[in-house]
Amino acid sequence: MQATRKRLLAFTAVTSSMLLAGATAYFFDVPPFASRGKIEASKVCEVLGTSQKLVPALRTALPKSSEYSFRNREKSGDLSERRFSAFHCFVRGEDGSPRPFTSYTEMMLAEGPEHWIDNYVNQQRFEDHELSDFKAGDKGVASIRTAGISVPCIPDGKVIGGQYNLSTVVTLKQDNDSDDGDTRRALIDIARSAAEYAHKKAKCELPSKL
C-alpha cells in the first residue's frame, strides 16, 4: 500500500512538472508553442504583386514559422529584350532551411498547354498530387502544393520566335497546417497576383485573361 502511494505521488509530481513546463513554453513562445511570424505586405517580394488577397493567401499557404524572410529577383528589359524577363521570389523560415515556398515567373514561347505543364509546371513540382484546371490566362492548373498559370503576353511578330506567354508557377515544398482545399485556393491567389504583376512589368500587349 505504501509502495503504491509512493508511485502515485511520483506520477503526480512528474505530471505537474510536465504541465508547468508546457504552460511556460506556451506563454513565453518557446517551441513547439512559438507563435507564427507576421507577414507584412511591405516585406513580401515585390514580384508577388499587390493583390489584397496576397498576404492572407501567404498566411494560409506557408508552413508555420516564427519568422519569414522574402528574397526578390527581377529581370526585365526593354521591348526588344522582353523574352528574357523573369520574376522570382524565395521564402525562408526561421532556421534558413531549404526554401519552403518559391514563385517563378518567366517568359516562354507559347507552344501549347501540355508543353507548358511538362516543361515548366512539372519542373518546379516536388509532389505528385493531381493537377486540376482553374480559369486563368491561357491555362491554369493547381494541386494542393502547386499552382501555375500561362498568361498571354507578346503577340506573334513582335519578337523573334512567335507568340510569347508568361509562365507563373508557385510551389509549396513543405507541409503546412492548413486544410488542403484552403491551401490550393491560396496558391491560386498567389499565382494570379504574381502573374498580374509580371504581365504589367513585361509590358505585355495581349490580354492576360486573369
PDB file of C-alpha atoms in Angstrom:
ATOM      1  CA  MET A   1       0.000   0.000   0.000  1.00  0.00           C
ATOM      2  CA  GLN A   2       2.849   2.334   0.915  1.00  0.00           C
ATOM      3  CA  ALA A   3       4.683   1.490  -2.343  1.00  0.00           C
ATOM      4  CA  THR A   4       1.555   2.228  -4.354  1.00  0.00           C
ATOM      5  CA  ARG A   5       1.200   5.568  -2.598  1.00  0.00           C
ATOM      6  CA  LYS A   6       4.818   6.476  -3.415  1.00  0.00           C
ATOM      7  CA  ARG A   7       4.315   5.603  -7.105  1.00  0.00           C
ATOM      8  CA  LEU A   8       1.164   7.724  -7.178  1.00  0.00           C
ATOM      9  CA  LEU A   9       2.955  10.687  -5.621  1.00  0.00           C
ATOM     10  CA  ALA A  10       5.845  10.319  -8.067  1.00  0.00           C
ATOM     11  CA  PHE A  11       3.437  10.174 -11.042  1.00  0.00           C
ATOM     12  CA  THR A  12       1.602  13.260  -9.778  1.00  0.00           C
ATOM     13  CA  ALA A  13       4.881  15.174  -9.402  1.00  0.00           C
ATOM     14  CA  VAL A  14       6.045  14.272 -12.937  1.00  0.00           C
ATOM     15  CA  THR A  15       2.684  15.157 -14.457  1.00  0.00           C
ATOM     16  CA  SER A  16       2.600  18.501 -12.651  1.00  0.00           C
ATOM     17  CA  SER A  17       6.114  19.289 -13.874  1.00  0.00           C
ATOM     18  CA  MET A  18       5.150  18.481 -17.464  1.00  0.00           C
ATOM     19  CA  LEU A  19       2.057  20.663 -17.293  1.00  0.00           C
ATOM     20  CA  LEU A  20       4.055  23.527 -15.782  1.00  0.00           C
ATOM     21  CA  ALA A  21       6.723  23.221 -18.482  1.00  0.00           C
ATOM     22  CA  GLY A  22       4.069  23.161 -21.195  1.00  0.00           C
ATOM     23  CA  ALA A  23       2.333  26.228 -19.805  1.00  0.00           C
ATOM     24  CA  THR A  24       5.644  28.073 -19.557  1.00  0.00           C
ATOM     25  CA  ALA A  25       6.507  27.180 -23.143  1.00  0.00           C
ATOM     26  CA  TYR A  26       3.110  28.358 -24.339  1.00  0.00           C
ATOM     27  CA  PHE A  27       3.147  31.706 -22.563  1.00  0.00           C
ATOM     28  CA  PHE A  28       6.756  32.505 -23.418  1.00  0.00           C
ATOM     29  CA  ASP A  29       6.532  31.325 -27.054  1.00  0.00           C
ATOM     30  CA  VAL A  30       9.029  28.513 -26.635  1.00  0.00           C
ATOM     31  CA  PRO A  31       8.818  25.793 -29.348  1.00  0.00           C
ATOM     32  CA  PRO A  32       6.668  23.878 -30.066  1.00  0.00           C
ATOM     33  CA  PHE A  33       4.302  26.666 -28.974  1.00  0.00           C
ATOM     34  CA  ALA A  34       6.176  29.520 -30.674  1.00  0.00           C
ATOM     35  CA  SER A  35       3.812  31.974 -32.321  1.00  0.00           C
ATOM     36  CA  ARG A  36       3.587  32.338 -36.091  1.00  0.00           C
ATOM     37  CA  GLY A  37       5.666  35.166 -37.503  1.00  0.00           C
ATOM     38  CA  LYS A  38       3.910  38.161 -39.011  1.00  0.00           C
ATOM     39  CA  ILE A  39       3.742  38.504 -42.777  1.00  0.00           C
ATOM     40  CA  GLU A  40       3.660  42.187 -43.657  1.00  0.00           C
ATOM     41  CA  ALA A  41       2.873  43.454 -47.145  1.00  0.00           C
ATOM     42  CA  SER A  42       5.929  45.754 -47.070  1.00  0.00           C
ATOM     43  CA  LYS A  43       8.263  42.754 -46.553  1.00  0.00           C
ATOM     44  CA  VAL A  44       6.745  40.476 -49.210  1.00  0.00           C
ATOM     45  CA  CYS A  45       8.511  40.067 -52.570  1.00  0.00           C
ATOM     46  CA  GLU A  46       7.541  42.835 -54.957  1.00  0.00           C
ATOM     47  CA  VAL A  47       7.208  40.307 -57.787  1.00  0.00           C
ATOM     48  CA  LEU A  48       4.278  38.642 -55.996  1.00  0.00           C
ATOM     49  CA  GLY A  49       2.152  41.679 -56.768  1.00  0.00           C
ATOM     50  CA  THR A  50      -0.229  43.812 -54.755  1.00  0.00           C
ATOM     51  CA  SER A  51      -3.479  41.871 -54.691  1.00  0.00           C
ATOM     52  CA  GLN A  52      -5.495  42.351 -51.497  1.00  0.00           C
ATOM     53  CA  LYS A  53      -5.693  38.560 -51.311  1.00  0.00           C
ATOM     54  CA  LEU A  54      -1.913  38.109 -51.360  1.00  0.00           C
ATOM     55  CA  VAL A  55      -0.949  38.430 -47.676  1.00  0.00           C
ATOM     56  CA  PRO A  56      -3.911  36.354 -46.401  1.00  0.00           C
ATOM     57  CA  ALA A  57      -3.060  33.730 -49.009  1.00  0.00           C
ATOM     58  CA  LEU A  58       0.565  33.589 -47.876  1.00  0.00           C
ATOM     59  CA  ARG A  59      -0.533  33.208 -44.256  1.00  0.00           C
ATOM     60  CA  THR A  60      -2.681  30.256 -45.284  1.00  0.00           C
ATOM     61  CA  ALA A  61      -0.162  28.573 -47.561  1.00  0.00           C
ATOM     62  CA  LEU A  62       3.163  28.937 -45.768  1.00  0.00           C
ATOM     63  CA  PRO A  63       4.260  26.409 -43.132  1.00  0.00           C
ATOM     64  CA  LYS A  64       4.255  27.751 -39.587  1.00  0.00           C
ATOM     65  CA  SER A  65       7.434  29.609 -38.631  1.00  0.00           C
ATOM     66  CA  SER A  66       8.318  32.217 -36.024  1.00  0.00           C
ATOM     67  CA  GLU A  67       9.656  34.438 -38.817  1.00  0.00           C
ATOM     68  CA  TYR A  68       9.754  34.636 -42.610  1.00  0.00           C
ATOM     69  CA  SER A  69      12.253  36.201 -44.975  1.00  0.00           C
ATOM     70  CA  PHE A  70      11.500  37.043 -48.608  1.00  0.00           C
ATOM     71  CA  ARG A  71      14.069  37.305 -51.391  1.00  0.00           C
ATOM     72  CA  ASN A  72      13.076  39.116 -54.566  1.00  0.00           C
ATOM     73  CA  ARG A  73      14.680  38.715 -58.007  1.00  0.00           C
ATOM     74  CA  GLU A  74      13.532  40.546 -61.093  1.00  0.00           C
ATOM     75  CA  LYS A  75      14.887  40.776 -64.608  1.00  0.00           C
ATOM     76  CA  SER A  76      13.065  42.804 -67.241  1.00  0.00           C
ATOM     77  CA  GLY A  77      14.438  44.643 -70.239  1.00  0.00           C
ATOM     78  CA  ASP A  78      13.288  46.956 -72.996  1.00  0.00           C
ATOM     79  CA  LEU A  79      10.763  45.855 -75.596  1.00  0.00           C
ATOM     80  CA  SER A  80      13.363  44.004 -77.676  1.00  0.00           C
ATOM     81  CA  GLU A  81      14.635  42.032 -74.679  1.00  0.00           C
ATOM     82  CA  ARG A  82      11.323  41.139 -73.048  1.00  0.00           C
ATOM     83  CA  ARG A  83      11.654  37.463 -73.963  1.00  0.00           C
ATOM     84  CA  PHE A  84      14.298  37.186 -71.232  1.00  0.00           C
ATOM     85  CA  SER A  85      12.072  38.621 -68.474  1.00  0.00           C
ATOM     86  CA  ALA A  86      11.999  36.703 -65.182  1.00  0.00           C
ATOM     87  CA  PHE A  87      10.402  37.373 -61.798  1.00  0.00           C
ATOM     88  CA  HIS A  88      11.314  35.125 -58.845  1.00  0.00           C
ATOM     89  CA  CYS A  89      10.509  35.030 -55.133  1.00  0.00           C
ATOM     90  CA  PHE A  90      12.021  32.764 -52.488  1.00  0.00           C
ATOM     91  CA  VAL A  91      10.762  32.414 -48.924  1.00  0.00           C
ATOM     92  CA  ARG A  92      12.731  31.047 -45.990  1.00  0.00           C
ATOM     93  CA  GLY A  93      11.590  30.161 -42.484  1.00  0.00           C
ATOM     94  CA  GLU A  94      13.142  30.737 -39.073  1.00  0.00           C
ATOM     95  CA  ASP A  95      16.036  28.301 -39.452  1.00  0.00           C
ATOM     96  CA  GLY A  96      17.053  29.291 -43.004  1.00  0.00           C
ATOM     97  CA  SER A  97      16.307  25.757 -44.135  1.00  0.00           C
ATOM     98  CA  PRO A  98      15.652  24.900 -47.789  1.00  0.00           C
ATOM     99  CA  ARG A  99      13.040  27.253 -49.199  1.00  0.00           C
ATOM    100  CA  PRO A 100       9.562  26.096 -48.207  1.00  0.00           C
ATOM    101  CA  PHE A 101       8.000  28.260 -50.920  1.00  0.00           C
ATOM    102  CA  THR A 102       9.076  29.537 -54.335  1.00  0.00           C
ATOM    103  CA  SER A 103       7.487  31.548 -57.122  1.00  0.00           C
ATOM    104  CA  TYR A 104       8.891  31.527 -60.655  1.00  0.00           C
ATOM    105  CA  THR A 105       7.561  33.684 -63.475  1.00  0.00           C
ATOM    106  CA  GLU A 106       9.394  33.657 -66.783  1.00  0.00           C
ATOM    107  CA  MET A 107       8.796  34.334 -70.441  1.00  0.00           C
ATOM    108  CA  MET A 108       8.357  31.360 -72.760  1.00  0.00           C
ATOM    109  CA  LEU A 109       7.322  30.560 -76.287  1.00  0.00           C
ATOM    110  CA  ALA A 110       3.617  29.713 -76.400  1.00  0.00           C
ATOM    111  CA  GLU A 111       3.756  26.083 -77.531  1.00  0.00           C
ATOM    112  CA  GLY A 112       0.530  24.706 -76.086  1.00  0.00           C
ATOM    113  CA  PRO A 113      -0.708  23.794 -72.583  1.00  0.00           C
ATOM    114  CA  GLU A 114       0.765  20.270 -72.398  1.00  0.00           C
ATOM    115  CA  HIS A 115       4.218  21.514 -73.360  1.00  0.00           C
ATOM    116  CA  TRP A 116       3.924  24.220 -70.699  1.00  0.00           C
ATOM    117  CA  ILE A 117       2.845  21.759 -67.982  1.00  0.00           C
ATOM    118  CA  ASP A 118       5.605  19.272 -68.831  1.00  0.00           C
ATOM    119  CA  ASN A 119       8.421  21.804 -69.181  1.00  0.00           C
ATOM    120  CA  TYR A 120       7.517  24.487 -66.667  1.00  0.00           C
ATOM    121  CA  VAL A 121       4.951  23.368 -64.090  1.00  0.00           C
ATOM    122  CA  ASN A 122       6.255  19.849 -63.519  1.00  0.00           C
ATOM    123  CA  GLN A 123       9.854  21.062 -63.397  1.00  0.00           C
ATOM    124  CA  GLN A 124       9.038  23.013 -60.238  1.00  0.00           C
ATOM    125  CA  ARG A 125       6.909  20.391 -58.510  1.00  0.00           C
ATOM    126  CA  PHE A 126       8.148  18.410 -55.503  1.00  0.00           C
ATOM    127  CA  GLU A 127       4.978  16.320 -55.191  1.00  0.00           C
ATOM    128  CA  ASP A 128       2.717  14.118 -57.271  1.00  0.00           C
ATOM    129  CA  HIS A 129      -0.719  15.321 -56.200  1.00  0.00           C
ATOM    130  CA  GLU A 130      -3.228  15.553 -59.004  1.00  0.00           C
ATOM    131  CA  LEU A 131      -3.309  18.785 -61.011  1.00  0.00           C
ATOM    132  CA  SER A 132      -6.736  20.146 -61.925  1.00  0.00           C
ATOM    133  CA  ASP A 133      -7.720  23.117 -64.066  1.00  0.00           C
ATOM    134  CA  PHE A 134      -8.900  26.546 -62.966  1.00  0.00           C
ATOM    135  CA  LYS A 135      -9.776  29.529 -65.122  1.00  0.00           C
ATOM    136  CA  ALA A 136      -6.895  31.952 -65.589  1.00  0.00           C
ATOM    137  CA  GLY A 137      -4.826  33.038 -68.589  1.00  0.00           C
ATOM    138  CA  ASP A 138      -4.497  30.562 -71.436  1.00  0.00           C
ATOM    139  CA  LYS A 139      -4.284  27.766 -68.855  1.00  0.00           C
ATOM    140  CA  GLY A 140      -4.356  27.429 -65.102  1.00  0.00           C
ATOM    141  CA  VAL A 141      -3.602  24.239 -63.148  1.00  0.00           C
ATOM    142  CA  ALA A 142      -3.221  23.559 -59.438  1.00  0.00           C
ATOM    143  CA  SER A 143      -2.742  20.812 -56.889  1.00  0.00           C
ATOM    144  CA  ILE A 144      -2.653  21.160 -53.104  1.00  0.00           C
ATOM    145  CA  ARG A 145       1.056  22.104 -53.308  1.00  0.00           C
ATOM    146  CA  THR A 146       1.490  23.823 -56.704  1.00  0.00           C
ATOM    147  CA  ALA A 147      -0.334  26.402 -58.823  1.00  0.00           C
ATOM    148  CA  GLY A 148       0.587  27.516 -62.323  1.00  0.00           C
ATOM    149  CA  ILE A 149      -0.761  29.986 -64.876  1.00  0.00           C
ATOM    150  CA  SER A 150       0.202  30.520 -68.502  1.00  0.00           C
ATOM    151  CA  VAL A 151      -0.614  34.119 -69.454  1.00  0.00           C
ATOM    152  CA  PRO A 152      -0.563  35.575 -72.997  1.00  0.00           C
ATOM    153  CA  CYS A 153       1.974  38.377 -73.351  1.00  0.00           C
ATOM    154  CA  ILE A 154       3.721  39.155 -76.660  1.00  0.00           C
ATOM    155  CA  PRO A 155       1.869  38.617 -79.956  1.00  0.00           C
ATOM    156  CA  ASP A 156       3.433  36.757 -82.855  1.00  0.00           C
ATOM    157  CA  GLY A 157       5.566  39.051 -84.980  1.00  0.00           C
ATOM    158  CA  LYS A 158       6.712  41.374 -82.213  1.00  0.00           C
ATOM    159  CA  VAL A 159       9.673  39.305 -81.064  1.00  0.00           C
ATOM    160  CA  ILE A 160      11.688  36.613 -82.851  1.00  0.00           C
ATOM    161  CA  GLY A 161      10.201  33.148 -82.427  1.00  0.00           C
ATOM    162  CA  GLY A 162       6.442  33.690 -82.313  1.00  0.00           C
ATOM    163  CA  GLN A 163       3.951  34.404 -79.536  1.00  0.00           C
ATOM    164  CA  TYR A 164       5.319  34.551 -76.011  1.00  0.00           C
ATOM    165  CA  ASN A 165       3.474  33.789 -72.792  1.00  0.00           C
ATOM    166  CA  LEU A 166       4.425  34.313 -69.173  1.00  0.00           C
ATOM    167  CA  SER A 167       4.634  31.158 -67.068  1.00  0.00           C
ATOM    168  CA  THR A 168       3.985  31.590 -63.343  1.00  0.00           C
ATOM    169  CA  VAL A 169       4.487  28.603 -61.039  1.00  0.00           C
ATOM    170  CA  VAL A 170       4.244  28.824 -57.242  1.00  0.00           C
ATOM    171  CA  THR A 171       5.279  25.821 -55.197  1.00  0.00           C
ATOM    172  CA  LEU A 172       4.900  24.824 -51.564  1.00  0.00           C
ATOM    173  CA  LYS A 173       7.747  22.453 -50.683  1.00  0.00           C
ATOM    174  CA  GLN A 174       6.832  21.666 -47.075  1.00  0.00           C
ATOM    175  CA  ASP A 175       3.656  20.549 -45.371  1.00  0.00           C
ATOM    176  CA  ASN A 176       1.624  23.232 -43.646  1.00  0.00           C
ATOM    177  CA  ASP A 177      -1.144  23.168 -41.062  1.00  0.00           C
ATOM    178  CA  SER A 178      -3.932  24.442 -43.341  1.00  0.00           C
ATOM    179  CA  ASP A 179      -6.720  22.476 -44.976  1.00  0.00           C
ATOM    180  CA  ASP A 180      -5.764  21.113 -48.406  1.00  0.00           C
ATOM    181  CA  GLY A 181      -8.616  22.929 -50.127  1.00  0.00           C
ATOM    182  CA  ASP A 182      -7.692  26.228 -48.463  1.00  0.00           C
ATOM    183  CA  THR A 183      -4.054  25.717 -49.416  1.00  0.00           C
ATOM    184  CA  ARG A 184      -4.923  25.130 -53.080  1.00  0.00           C
ATOM    185  CA  ARG A 185      -7.074  28.268 -53.205  1.00  0.00           C
ATOM    186  CA  ALA A 186      -4.324  30.285 -51.501  1.00  0.00           C
ATOM    187  CA  LEU A 187      -1.696  29.114 -54.004  1.00  0.00           C
ATOM    188  CA  ILE A 188      -4.005  30.082 -56.880  1.00  0.00           C
ATOM    189  CA  ASP A 189      -4.455  33.567 -55.386  1.00  0.00           C
ATOM    190  CA  ILE A 190      -0.678  33.960 -55.045  1.00  0.00           C
ATOM    191  CA  ALA A 191      -0.035  32.749 -58.598  1.00  0.00           C
ATOM    192  CA  ARG A 192      -2.695  35.076 -60.000  1.00  0.00           C
ATOM    193  CA  SER A 193      -1.225  38.075 -58.166  1.00  0.00           C
ATOM    194  CA  ALA A 194       2.310  37.266 -59.353  1.00  0.00           C
ATOM    195  CA  ALA A 195       1.113  36.796 -62.936  1.00  0.00           C
ATOM    196  CA  GLU A 196      -0.693  40.160 -62.868  1.00  0.00           C
ATOM    197  CA  TYR A 197       2.484  41.867 -61.675  1.00  0.00           C
ATOM    198  CA  ALA A 198       4.670  40.247 -64.349  1.00  0.00           C
ATOM    199  CA  HIS A 199       2.146  40.943 -67.118  1.00  0.00           C
ATOM    200  CA  LYS A 200       2.290  44.647 -66.299  1.00  0.00           C
ATOM    201  CA  LYS A 201       6.065  44.848 -65.808  1.00  0.00           C
ATOM    202  CA  ALA A 202       6.777  42.989 -69.056  1.00  0.00           C
ATOM    203  CA  LYS A 203       4.565  45.473 -70.938  1.00  0.00           C
ATOM    204  CA  CYS A 204       2.509  42.677 -72.456  1.00  0.00           C
ATOM    205  CA  GLU A 205       0.231  43.634 -75.355  1.00  0.00           C
ATOM    206  CA  LEU A 206      -2.019  40.578 -75.248  1.00  0.00           C
ATOM    207  CA  PRO A 207      -4.852  40.485 -72.675  1.00  0.00           C
ATOM    208  CA  SER A 208      -3.885  38.499 -69.591  1.00  0.00           C
ATOM    209  CA  LYS A 209      -7.281  36.751 -69.240  1.00  0.00           C
ATOM    210  CA  LEU A 210      -6.722  36.752 -65.487  1.00  0.00           C
TER     211      LEU A 210
END
